[in-house]
């Protein structure tokens, strides 16, 4: 058995399934790799929407510079998990007045202003509190390079100021008395596995930053590059080569930073899945095997309710199977449709996936499940037991579940 399967098997035995496992050593490796390749230019900000587990946040607080929150709920979680609000930026297109008020009141680092309304509210509230609030202005570029499957550039979107019409609103934002523009923010696409497309996208960012900063005479303290760095989810996906990204962008970044206006700017990579996605596994057990009309269905104890992305309903146009394996290994000899326990035909984890011959009780591990797992899933649908979450460092494992108080039974726990 592989070392990984020994570890995952221990978790399944101790805690039962369905369970998410987050391997901190894998995140540590990832951090080291990002810093080795891109550290000369970039600081890191963790986009906590991808995984707001408090124990993970706590673990990250001592290891990552900054955090991005997208609601007051996230801001509170981050604070409770040891993050100084000064290290937080607050993005999101629909911030309510009470959220803006709380963020300003607790001393959030920067409010990422996405429209004029937010800016006006923030200025008024900051003024009433007798202070000036730092803001980043979020810009929505007109283009992303080919290769960004998942993007929001050049189309109608709720996010940030459209670059084509930014001149209509920006003067008004800059004139607001109680805001201090510390920089600009762009996040226009995600899940890109092509180094050259990422480099091209960063060139677009730099050109937008340059243009806006020159025209409005902004000398930014911070510039956020919403990272776009993708991870392999499916068979045939190739992991992103960070050294190729670094080689492709080095000269442009050096030239950018040599410009006096940007010489003191902190460049920030805001990223979620690339940091924690591949460090997470989702473990689900086979409850039953049903032959049906020439196919074999493996019915599992956790499906779409625990892992919406794997079911293809989270940013995927055509369902493709996540990479997965049966714990304990074995040759993939048999073809299965894997489904979850929900009473809906859209609850599927895999179609025609090749696995070893499955039996009741076998545990399947879905890969790349550390981001957009529980937080992005309809956990309460049909009141199945929510998944556990386990943080694992070496052989030490800790139950860090947050979703288990709603359902009045422990079905699925080891031994139940
Ligand atoms: C503003 C912002 N920043 C960062 C992220 C993180 O994206 P990813 O997990 O693809 O790195 C998101 C994801 O939606 C986002 O909306």
Tab-separated table of C-alpha atoms in Angstrom, residues 8-390:
chain	number	residue	atom	x	y	z
A	8	UNK	CA	-5.955	7.947	4.338
A	9	UNK	CA	-6.865	4.430	5.481
A	10	UNK	CA	-6.089	5.373	9.088
A	11	UNK	CA	-8.397	8.351	8.837
A	12	UNK	CA	-11.230	6.266	7.365
A	13	UNK	CA	-10.789	3.636	10.054
A	14	UNK	CA	-10.730	6.113	12.901
A	15	UNK	CA	-13.409	8.536	11.773
A	16	UNK	CA	-15.521	6.690	9.234
A	17	UNK	CA	-16.772	8.286	6.049
A	18	UNK	CA	-17.699	10.559	4.378
A	19	UNK	CA	-14.661	12.538	5.458
A	20	UNK	CA	-12.431	15.237	4.060
A	21	UNK	CA	-8.735	14.977	4.872
A	22	UNK	CA	-6.435	17.986	4.596
A	23	UNK	CA	-2.736	17.130	4.612
A	24	UNK	CA	-0.835	20.046	6.078
A	25	UNK	CA	2.520	18.726	4.920
A	26	UNK	CA	1.247	18.908	1.343
A	27	UNK	CA	0.190	22.536	1.857
A	28	UNK	CA	3.578	23.306	3.375
A	29	UNK	CA	5.268	21.829	0.292
A	30	UNK	CA	3.034	23.870	-1.938
A	31	UNK	CA	3.837	27.057	-0.056
A	32	UNK	CA	7.534	26.357	-0.372
A	33	UNK	CA	7.218	25.736	-4.082
A	34	UNK	CA	5.203	28.890	-4.721
A	35	UNK	CA	7.667	30.960	-2.736
A	36	UNK	CA	10.649	29.407	-4.478
A	37	UNK	CA	9.215	30.190	-7.921
A	38	UNK	CA	7.289	33.434	-7.420
A	39	UNK	CA	8.471	34.670	-4.017
A	40	UNK	CA	10.918	37.207	-5.457
A	41	UNK	CA	7.957	39.309	-6.591
A	42	UNK	CA	4.830	38.199	-4.815
A	43	UNK	CA	3.406	37.947	-1.325
A	44	UNK	CA	0.527	35.528	-0.817
A	45	UNK	CA	-3.061	36.096	0.169
A	46	UNK	CA	-5.297	33.143	0.967
A	47	UNK	CA	-8.783	33.403	-0.586
A	48	UNK	CA	-10.571	31.704	2.286
A	49	UNK	CA	-13.798	31.141	0.351
A	50	UNK	CA	-12.211	27.981	-1.012
A	51	UNK	CA	-11.845	26.408	2.424
A	52	UNK	CA	-12.869	28.291	5.557
A	53	UNK	CA	-12.304	25.433	7.980
A	54	UNK	CA	-11.269	27.209	11.212
A	55	UNK	CA	-8.479	24.769	12.076
A	56	UNK	CA	-7.029	25.163	8.624
A	57	UNK	CA	-7.316	28.941	8.899
A	58	UNK	CA	-5.496	28.780	12.199
A	59	UNK	CA	-2.773	26.655	10.690
A	60	UNK	CA	-2.411	29.040	7.762
A	61	UNK	CA	-2.388	32.174	9.951
A	62	UNK	CA	1.236	31.646	10.897
A	63	UNK	CA	2.325	30.713	7.395
A	64	UNK	CA	0.599	32.988	4.887
A	65	UNK	CA	0.926	36.762	4.811
A	66	UNK	CA	-2.602	37.919	4.021
A	67	UNK	CA	-6.161	36.684	3.754
A	68	UNK	CA	-9.068	37.615	1.506
A	69	UNK	CA	-12.587	37.368	2.914
A	70	UNK	CA	-15.821	37.756	0.966
A	71	UNK	CA	-18.400	38.188	3.712
A	72	UNK	CA	-18.566	39.294	7.288
A	73	UNK	CA	-19.039	35.644	8.207
A	74	UNK	CA	-15.655	34.906	6.687
A	75	UNK	CA	-14.148	37.942	8.375
A	76	UNK	CA	-15.392	36.734	11.757
A	77	UNK	CA	-14.132	33.203	11.132
A	78	UNK	CA	-10.730	34.533	10.142
A	79	UNK	CA	-10.539	36.692	13.266
A	80	UNK	CA	-11.628	33.823	15.502
A	81	UNK	CA	-8.901	31.723	13.880
A	82	UNK	CA	-6.129	34.100	14.788
A	83	UNK	CA	-5.988	36.462	11.838
A	84	UNK	CA	-5.480	40.145	12.624
A	85	UNK	CA	-8.167	41.959	10.574
A	86	UNK	CA	-5.453	44.314	9.357
A	87	UNK	CA	-4.134	41.427	7.269
A	88	UNK	CA	-7.516	40.961	5.581
A	89	UNK	CA	-8.946	42.338	2.378
A	90	UNK	CA	-12.691	42.171	1.830
A	91	UNK	CA	-13.916	41.389	-1.700
A	92	UNK	CA	-17.435	40.632	-2.927
A	93	UNK	CA	-19.884	42.401	-5.192
A	94	UNK	CA	-22.879	42.523	-2.821
A	95	UNK	CA	-21.558	43.833	0.455
A	96	UNK	CA	-24.414	44.929	2.675
A	97	UNK	CA	-24.238	48.111	4.661
A	98	UNK	CA	-23.946	46.238	7.947
A	99	UNK	CA	-21.069	44.198	6.543
A	100	UNK	CA	-19.193	47.274	5.402
A	101	UNK	CA	-19.827	48.850	8.794
A	102	UNK	CA	-18.505	45.838	10.707
A	103	UNK	CA	-15.468	45.524	8.471
A	104	UNK	CA	-14.549	49.174	8.966
A	105	UNK	CA	-15.292	48.992	12.663
A	106	UNK	CA	-13.027	46.002	13.272
A	107	UNK	CA	-10.173	47.519	11.305
A	108	UNK	CA	-10.134	45.443	8.130
A	109	UNK	CA	-6.949	45.997	6.143
A	110	UNK	CA	-8.606	46.987	2.896
A	111	UNK	CA	-12.116	47.066	1.645
A	112	UNK	CA	-11.993	45.944	-1.981
A	113	UNK	CA	-14.430	48.356	-3.543
A	114	UNK	CA	-16.328	46.810	-6.442
A	115	UNK	CA	-18.752	49.628	-7.310
A	116	UNK	CA	-19.526	53.249	-6.562
A	117	UNK	CA	-22.306	52.407	-4.101
A	118	UNK	CA	-19.926	50.510	-1.840
A	119	UNK	CA	-17.389	53.289	-2.007
A	120	UNK	CA	-19.972	55.899	-1.036
A	121	UNK	CA	-21.266	53.835	1.875
A	122	UNK	CA	-17.753	53.091	3.087
A	123	UNK	CA	-16.722	56.739	2.948
A	124	UNK	CA	-19.805	57.842	4.844
A	125	UNK	CA	-19.393	55.174	7.552
A	126	UNK	CA	-15.670	55.792	7.900
A	127	UNK	CA	-16.370	59.519	8.220
A	128	UNK	CA	-18.969	58.911	10.909
A	129	UNK	CA	-16.415	56.827	12.801
A	130	UNK	CA	-13.876	59.617	12.445
A	131	UNK	CA	-11.445	57.642	10.379
A	132	UNK	CA	-10.184	56.993	6.861
A	133	UNK	CA	-10.634	53.522	5.400
A	134	UNK	CA	-8.004	51.993	3.120
A	135	UNK	CA	-9.465	50.578	-0.067
A	136	UNK	CA	-8.388	48.648	-3.126
A	137	UNK	CA	-10.299	49.329	-6.312
A	138	UNK	CA	-11.326	46.165	-8.113
A	139	UNK	CA	-11.057	46.396	-11.894
A	140	UNK	CA	-12.650	44.077	-14.434
A	141	UNK	CA	-10.422	43.810	-17.500
A	142	UNK	CA	-11.864	43.476	-20.987
A	143	UNK	CA	-9.908	40.353	-21.896
A	144	UNK	CA	-8.252	37.216	-20.646
A	145	UNK	CA	-5.910	35.158	-22.812
A	146	UNK	CA	-7.036	32.003	-24.563
A	147	UNK	CA	-6.647	29.093	-22.169
A	148	UNK	CA	-8.606	30.577	-19.315
A	149	UNK	CA	-11.631	28.306	-19.493
A	150	UNK	CA	-13.166	29.798	-16.411
A	151	UNK	CA	-13.199	33.590	-16.557
A	152	UNK	CA	-15.329	36.679	-16.232
A	153	UNK	CA	-13.451	39.172	-18.400
A	154	UNK	CA	-15.077	41.011	-21.262
A	155	UNK	CA	-18.580	39.831	-20.335
A	156	UNK	CA	-21.306	41.310	-18.208
A	157	UNK	CA	-20.322	40.674	-14.609
A	158	UNK	CA	-21.030	41.867	-11.088
A	159	UNK	CA	-17.374	42.052	-10.178
A	160	UNK	CA	-15.466	45.311	-10.015
A	161	UNK	CA	-15.415	48.339	-12.290
A	162	UNK	CA	-15.563	47.429	-15.990
A	163	UNK	CA	-12.438	48.822	-17.525
A	164	UNK	CA	-14.347	50.142	-20.552
A	165	UNK	CA	-16.464	52.461	-18.393
A	166	UNK	CA	-14.231	52.953	-15.376
A	167	UNK	CA	-13.871	56.672	-16.119
A	168	UNK	CA	-17.539	57.188	-15.351
A	169	UNK	CA	-17.144	56.223	-11.698
A	170	UNK	CA	-13.507	56.356	-10.689
A	171	UNK	CA	-13.249	60.139	-10.338
A	172	UNK	CA	-16.173	60.011	-7.909
A	173	UNK	CA	-14.550	57.216	-5.880
A	174	UNK	CA	-11.249	59.072	-5.721
A	175	UNK	CA	-12.991	62.222	-4.555
A	176	UNK	CA	-14.650	60.558	-1.555
A	177	UNK	CA	-13.262	62.178	1.578
A	178	UNK	CA	-12.880	59.252	3.967
A	179	UNK	CA	-11.311	56.629	1.706
A	180	UNK	CA	-7.645	56.129	1.027
A	181	UNK	CA	-6.898	54.312	-2.230
A	182	UNK	CA	-3.969	52.047	-1.439
A	183	UNK	CA	-4.063	50.116	-4.673
A	184	UNK	CA	-5.846	48.069	-7.313
A	185	UNK	CA	-7.209	44.563	-7.471
A	186	UNK	CA	-7.924	42.212	-10.372
A	187	UNK	CA	-9.332	38.716	-10.303
A	188	UNK	CA	-10.631	37.856	-13.750
A	189	UNK	CA	-10.183	34.124	-14.257
A	190	UNK	CA	-9.311	30.887	-12.567
A	191	UNK	CA	-8.267	27.289	-12.983
A	192	UNK	CA	-5.701	27.903	-15.701
A	193	UNK	CA	-3.134	25.152	-16.269
A	194	UNK	CA	-1.249	26.896	-19.081
A	195	UNK	CA	1.826	28.815	-17.917
A	196	UNK	CA	1.946	31.058	-20.957
A	197	UNK	CA	-1.707	32.048	-20.566
A	198	UNK	CA	-1.059	32.921	-16.931
A	199	UNK	CA	1.918	35.059	-17.921
A	200	UNK	CA	-0.121	36.759	-20.610
A	201	UNK	CA	-2.861	37.427	-18.085
A	202	UNK	CA	-0.393	39.022	-15.678
A	203	UNK	CA	0.826	41.219	-18.557
A	204	UNK	CA	-2.787	42.321	-19.055
A	205	UNK	CA	-2.993	43.094	-15.312
A	206	UNK	CA	0.203	45.133	-15.446
A	207	UNK	CA	-0.984	47.080	-18.444
A	208	UNK	CA	-4.330	47.853	-16.753
A	209	UNK	CA	-2.543	48.834	-13.512
A	210	UNK	CA	-0.155	51.067	-15.426
A	211	UNK	CA	-2.900	52.741	-17.400
A	212	UNK	CA	-5.139	53.476	-14.425
A	213	UNK	CA	-2.332	54.526	-12.104
A	214	UNK	CA	-0.876	56.914	-14.672
A	215	UNK	CA	-4.164	58.469	-15.666
A	216	UNK	CA	-5.323	58.949	-12.084
A	217	UNK	CA	-1.916	59.539	-10.601
A	218	UNK	CA	-2.077	56.668	-8.120
A	219	UNK	CA	1.140	55.367	-6.589
A	220	UNK	CA	-0.131	52.018	-5.308
A	221	UNK	CA	1.044	50.406	-2.109
A	222	UNK	CA	-0.639	47.169	-3.122
A	223	UNK	CA	-1.551	45.511	-6.391
A	224	UNK	CA	-3.498	42.262	-6.236
A	225	UNK	CA	-3.018	39.709	-8.987
A	226	UNK	CA	-6.012	37.317	-8.599
A	227	UNK	CA	-3.970	34.374	-9.360
A	228	UNK	CA	-5.774	32.120	-11.851
A	229	UNK	CA	-3.351	29.326	-10.939
A	230	UNK	CA	-5.111	26.014	-11.589
A	231	UNK	CA	-4.745	22.463	-10.325
A	232	UNK	CA	-5.244	19.114	-12.071
A	233	UNK	CA	-8.673	17.647	-11.412
A	234	UNK	CA	-9.166	15.169	-14.228
A	235	UNK	CA	-7.267	12.412	-16.000
A	236	UNK	CA	-5.092	14.076	-18.626
A	237	UNK	CA	-4.740	17.398	-16.752
A	238	UNK	CA	-1.119	18.419	-16.421
A	239	UNK	CA	-0.030	20.136	-13.235
A	240	UNK	CA	0.995	23.732	-13.699
A	241	UNK	CA	4.734	24.241	-14.010
A	242	UNK	CA	5.428	27.191	-11.717
A	243	UNK	CA	9.006	27.553	-12.924
A	244	UNK	CA	7.665	28.058	-16.429
A	245	UNK	CA	5.341	30.759	-15.104
A	246	UNK	CA	8.282	32.409	-13.322
A	247	UNK	CA	10.529	32.218	-16.398
A	248	UNK	CA	7.762	33.574	-18.618
A	249	UNK	CA	6.975	36.588	-16.456
A	250	UNK	CA	10.290	37.454	-14.803
A	251	UNK	CA	11.377	40.134	-17.304
A	252	UNK	CA	7.966	41.821	-17.317
A	253	UNK	CA	7.739	41.909	-13.532
A	254	UNK	CA	11.277	43.224	-13.177
A	255	UNK	CA	10.580	45.968	-15.721
A	256	UNK	CA	7.305	46.802	-13.967
A	257	UNK	CA	8.958	47.078	-10.604
A	258	UNK	CA	11.718	49.221	-12.050
A	259	UNK	CA	9.177	51.939	-12.857
A	260	UNK	CA	9.311	54.556	-10.085
A	261	UNK	CA	5.531	54.480	-9.599
A	262	UNK	CA	5.624	50.761	-8.753
A	263	UNK	CA	9.013	50.499	-7.080
A	264	UNK	CA	7.485	50.321	-3.584
A	265	UNK	CA	4.286	48.465	-4.517
A	266	UNK	CA	3.600	45.157	-2.794
A	267	UNK	CA	2.462	42.665	-5.437
A	268	UNK	CA	0.062	40.086	-4.069
A	269	UNK	CA	-1.084	36.745	-5.428
A	270	UNK	CA	-4.587	36.051	-4.190
A	271	UNK	CA	-5.213	32.361	-4.437
A	272	UNK	CA	-7.331	29.578	-3.069
A	273	UNK	CA	-7.325	26.236	-4.813
A	274	UNK	CA	-3.655	26.336	-5.790
A	275	UNK	CA	-2.676	26.531	-2.142
A	276	UNK	CA	-4.915	23.904	-0.578
A	277	UNK	CA	-6.777	22.059	-3.327
A	278	UNK	CA	-4.381	19.223	-4.008
A	279	UNK	CA	-3.703	18.723	-0.312
A	280	UNK	CA	-7.257	17.554	0.245
A	281	UNK	CA	-8.935	14.180	-0.301
A	282	UNK	CA	-12.575	13.285	0.008
A	283	UNK	CA	-13.165	9.787	1.364
A	284	UNK	CA	-16.454	8.077	0.674
A	285	UNK	CA	-17.427	4.436	1.199
A	286	UNK	CA	-19.320	2.121	-1.085
A	287	UNK	CA	-22.688	1.390	0.508
A	288	UNK	CA	-24.075	-0.827	-2.232
A	289	UNK	CA	-23.338	-2.098	-5.713
A	290	UNK	CA	-26.204	-2.248	-8.152
A	291	UNK	CA	-25.991	-3.737	-11.640
A	292	UNK	CA	-28.372	-1.756	-13.828
A	293	UNK	CA	-29.087	-2.200	-17.540
A	294	UNK	CA	-25.593	-3.206	-18.470
A	295	UNK	CA	-23.826	-0.754	-16.122
A	296	UNK	CA	-22.552	-1.130	-12.587
A	297	UNK	CA	-23.562	1.541	-10.112
A	298	UNK	CA	-21.494	2.077	-6.980
A	299	UNK	CA	-23.651	3.851	-4.423
A	300	UNK	CA	-21.529	5.827	-1.942
A	301	UNK	CA	-22.207	7.385	1.438
A	302	UNK	CA	-21.280	10.894	0.349
A	303	UNK	CA	-21.979	12.453	-3.028
A	304	UNK	CA	-23.105	15.782	-4.365
A	305	UNK	CA	-24.318	16.800	-0.899
A	306	UNK	CA	-20.740	16.689	0.366
A	307	UNK	CA	-18.812	17.473	-2.803
A	308	UNK	CA	-20.697	19.569	-5.301
A	309	UNK	CA	-17.707	20.208	-7.599
A	310	UNK	CA	-17.072	16.499	-8.118
A	311	UNK	CA	-20.663	16.094	-9.240
A	312	UNK	CA	-20.003	18.629	-11.988
A	313	UNK	CA	-22.314	21.336	-10.739
A	314	UNK	CA	-19.746	23.933	-9.740
A	315	UNK	CA	-18.203	25.790	-12.652
A	316	UNK	CA	-18.057	22.792	-14.975
A	317	UNK	CA	-19.917	22.781	-18.285
A	318	UNK	CA	-19.517	19.087	-19.016
A	319	UNK	CA	-19.108	16.629	-16.176
A	320	UNK	CA	-15.649	15.074	-16.039
A	321	UNK	CA	-14.589	12.609	-13.398
A	322	UNK	CA	-12.317	13.791	-10.642
A	323	UNK	CA	-9.175	11.743	-10.278
A	324	UNK	CA	-9.845	9.050	-7.724
A	325	UNK	CA	-8.651	5.709	-6.478
A	326	UNK	CA	-9.748	2.950	-4.173
A	327	UNK	CA	-7.794	2.949	-0.937
A	328	UNK	CA	-5.569	-0.061	-0.860
A	329	UNK	CA	-4.762	0.097	-4.561
A	330	UNK	CA	-5.318	-2.705	-7.053
A	331	UNK	CA	-5.607	-2.799	-10.800
A	332	UNK	CA	-8.435	-0.761	-12.319
A	333	UNK	CA	-10.300	-3.562	-14.038
A	334	UNK	CA	-13.935	-2.605	-13.724
A	335	UNK	CA	-16.090	0.262	-14.927
A	336	UNK	CA	-18.451	2.070	-12.533
A	337	UNK	CA	-20.885	4.878	-12.350
A	338	UNK	CA	-20.440	6.235	-8.826
A	339	UNK	CA	-23.322	8.054	-7.207
A	340	UNK	CA	-24.058	9.489	-3.784
A	341	UNK	CA	-26.962	8.745	-1.454
A	342	UNK	CA	-29.338	11.492	-2.619
A	343	UNK	CA	-32.689	10.858	-4.249
A	344	UNK	CA	-31.784	12.754	-7.393
A	345	UNK	CA	-30.159	11.612	-10.597
A	346	UNK	CA	-27.798	14.592	-10.581
A	347	UNK	CA	-26.024	13.132	-7.552
A	348	UNK	CA	-23.141	11.447	-9.327
A	349	UNK	CA	-19.487	11.313	-8.473
A	350	UNK	CA	-18.190	9.576	-11.588
A	351	UNK	CA	-19.342	8.176	-14.895
A	352	UNK	CA	-17.658	5.127	-16.454
A	353	UNK	CA	-14.673	5.377	-14.132
A	354	UNK	CA	-12.232	2.470	-14.084
A	355	UNK	CA	-11.534	1.123	-10.575
A	356	UNK	CA	-10.579	-2.198	-9.020
A	357	UNK	CA	-13.504	-4.563	-8.420
A	358	UNK	CA	-15.476	-2.806	-5.687
A	359	UNK	CA	-17.183	-4.324	-2.686
A	360	UNK	CA	-19.393	-2.872	-0.015
A	361	UNK	CA	-17.271	-0.962	2.502
A	362	UNK	CA	-14.472	-0.089	0.094
A	363	UNK	CA	-13.271	3.481	0.480
A	364	UNK	CA	-12.782	5.698	-2.550
A	365	UNK	CA	-10.502	8.740	-2.306
A	366	UNK	CA	-11.312	11.655	-4.585
A	367	UNK	CA	-8.275	13.814	-5.270
A	368	UNK	CA	-7.920	17.615	-5.476
A	369	UNK	CA	-10.670	18.068	-2.914
A	370	UNK	CA	-9.118	20.556	-0.506
A	371	UNK	CA	-10.845	23.559	-2.083
A	372	UNK	CA	-14.537	24.240	-2.662
A	373	UNK	CA	-15.545	21.075	-0.807
A	374	UNK	CA	-17.908	21.397	2.188
A	375	UNK	CA	-18.167	25.151	1.836
A	376	UNK	CA	-19.447	24.865	-1.744
A	377	UNK	CA	-21.776	21.906	-1.211
A	378	UNK	CA	-25.459	21.497	-0.235
A	379	UNK	CA	-24.529	19.682	2.942
A	380	UNK	CA	-27.960	19.711	4.531
A	381	UNK	CA	-29.894	18.376	1.568
A	382	UNK	CA	-31.815	15.270	2.650
A	383	UNK	CA	-30.265	15.430	6.120
A	384	UNK	CA	-27.555	12.885	5.601
A	385	UNK	CA	-24.730	13.020	8.128
A	386	UNK	CA	-22.432	15.868	7.063
A	387	UNK	CA	-18.838	14.986	6.247
A	388	UNK	CA	-16.159	15.066	8.877
A	389	UNK	CA	-13.086	17.166	8.265
A	390	UNK	CA	-9.718	15.936	9.460
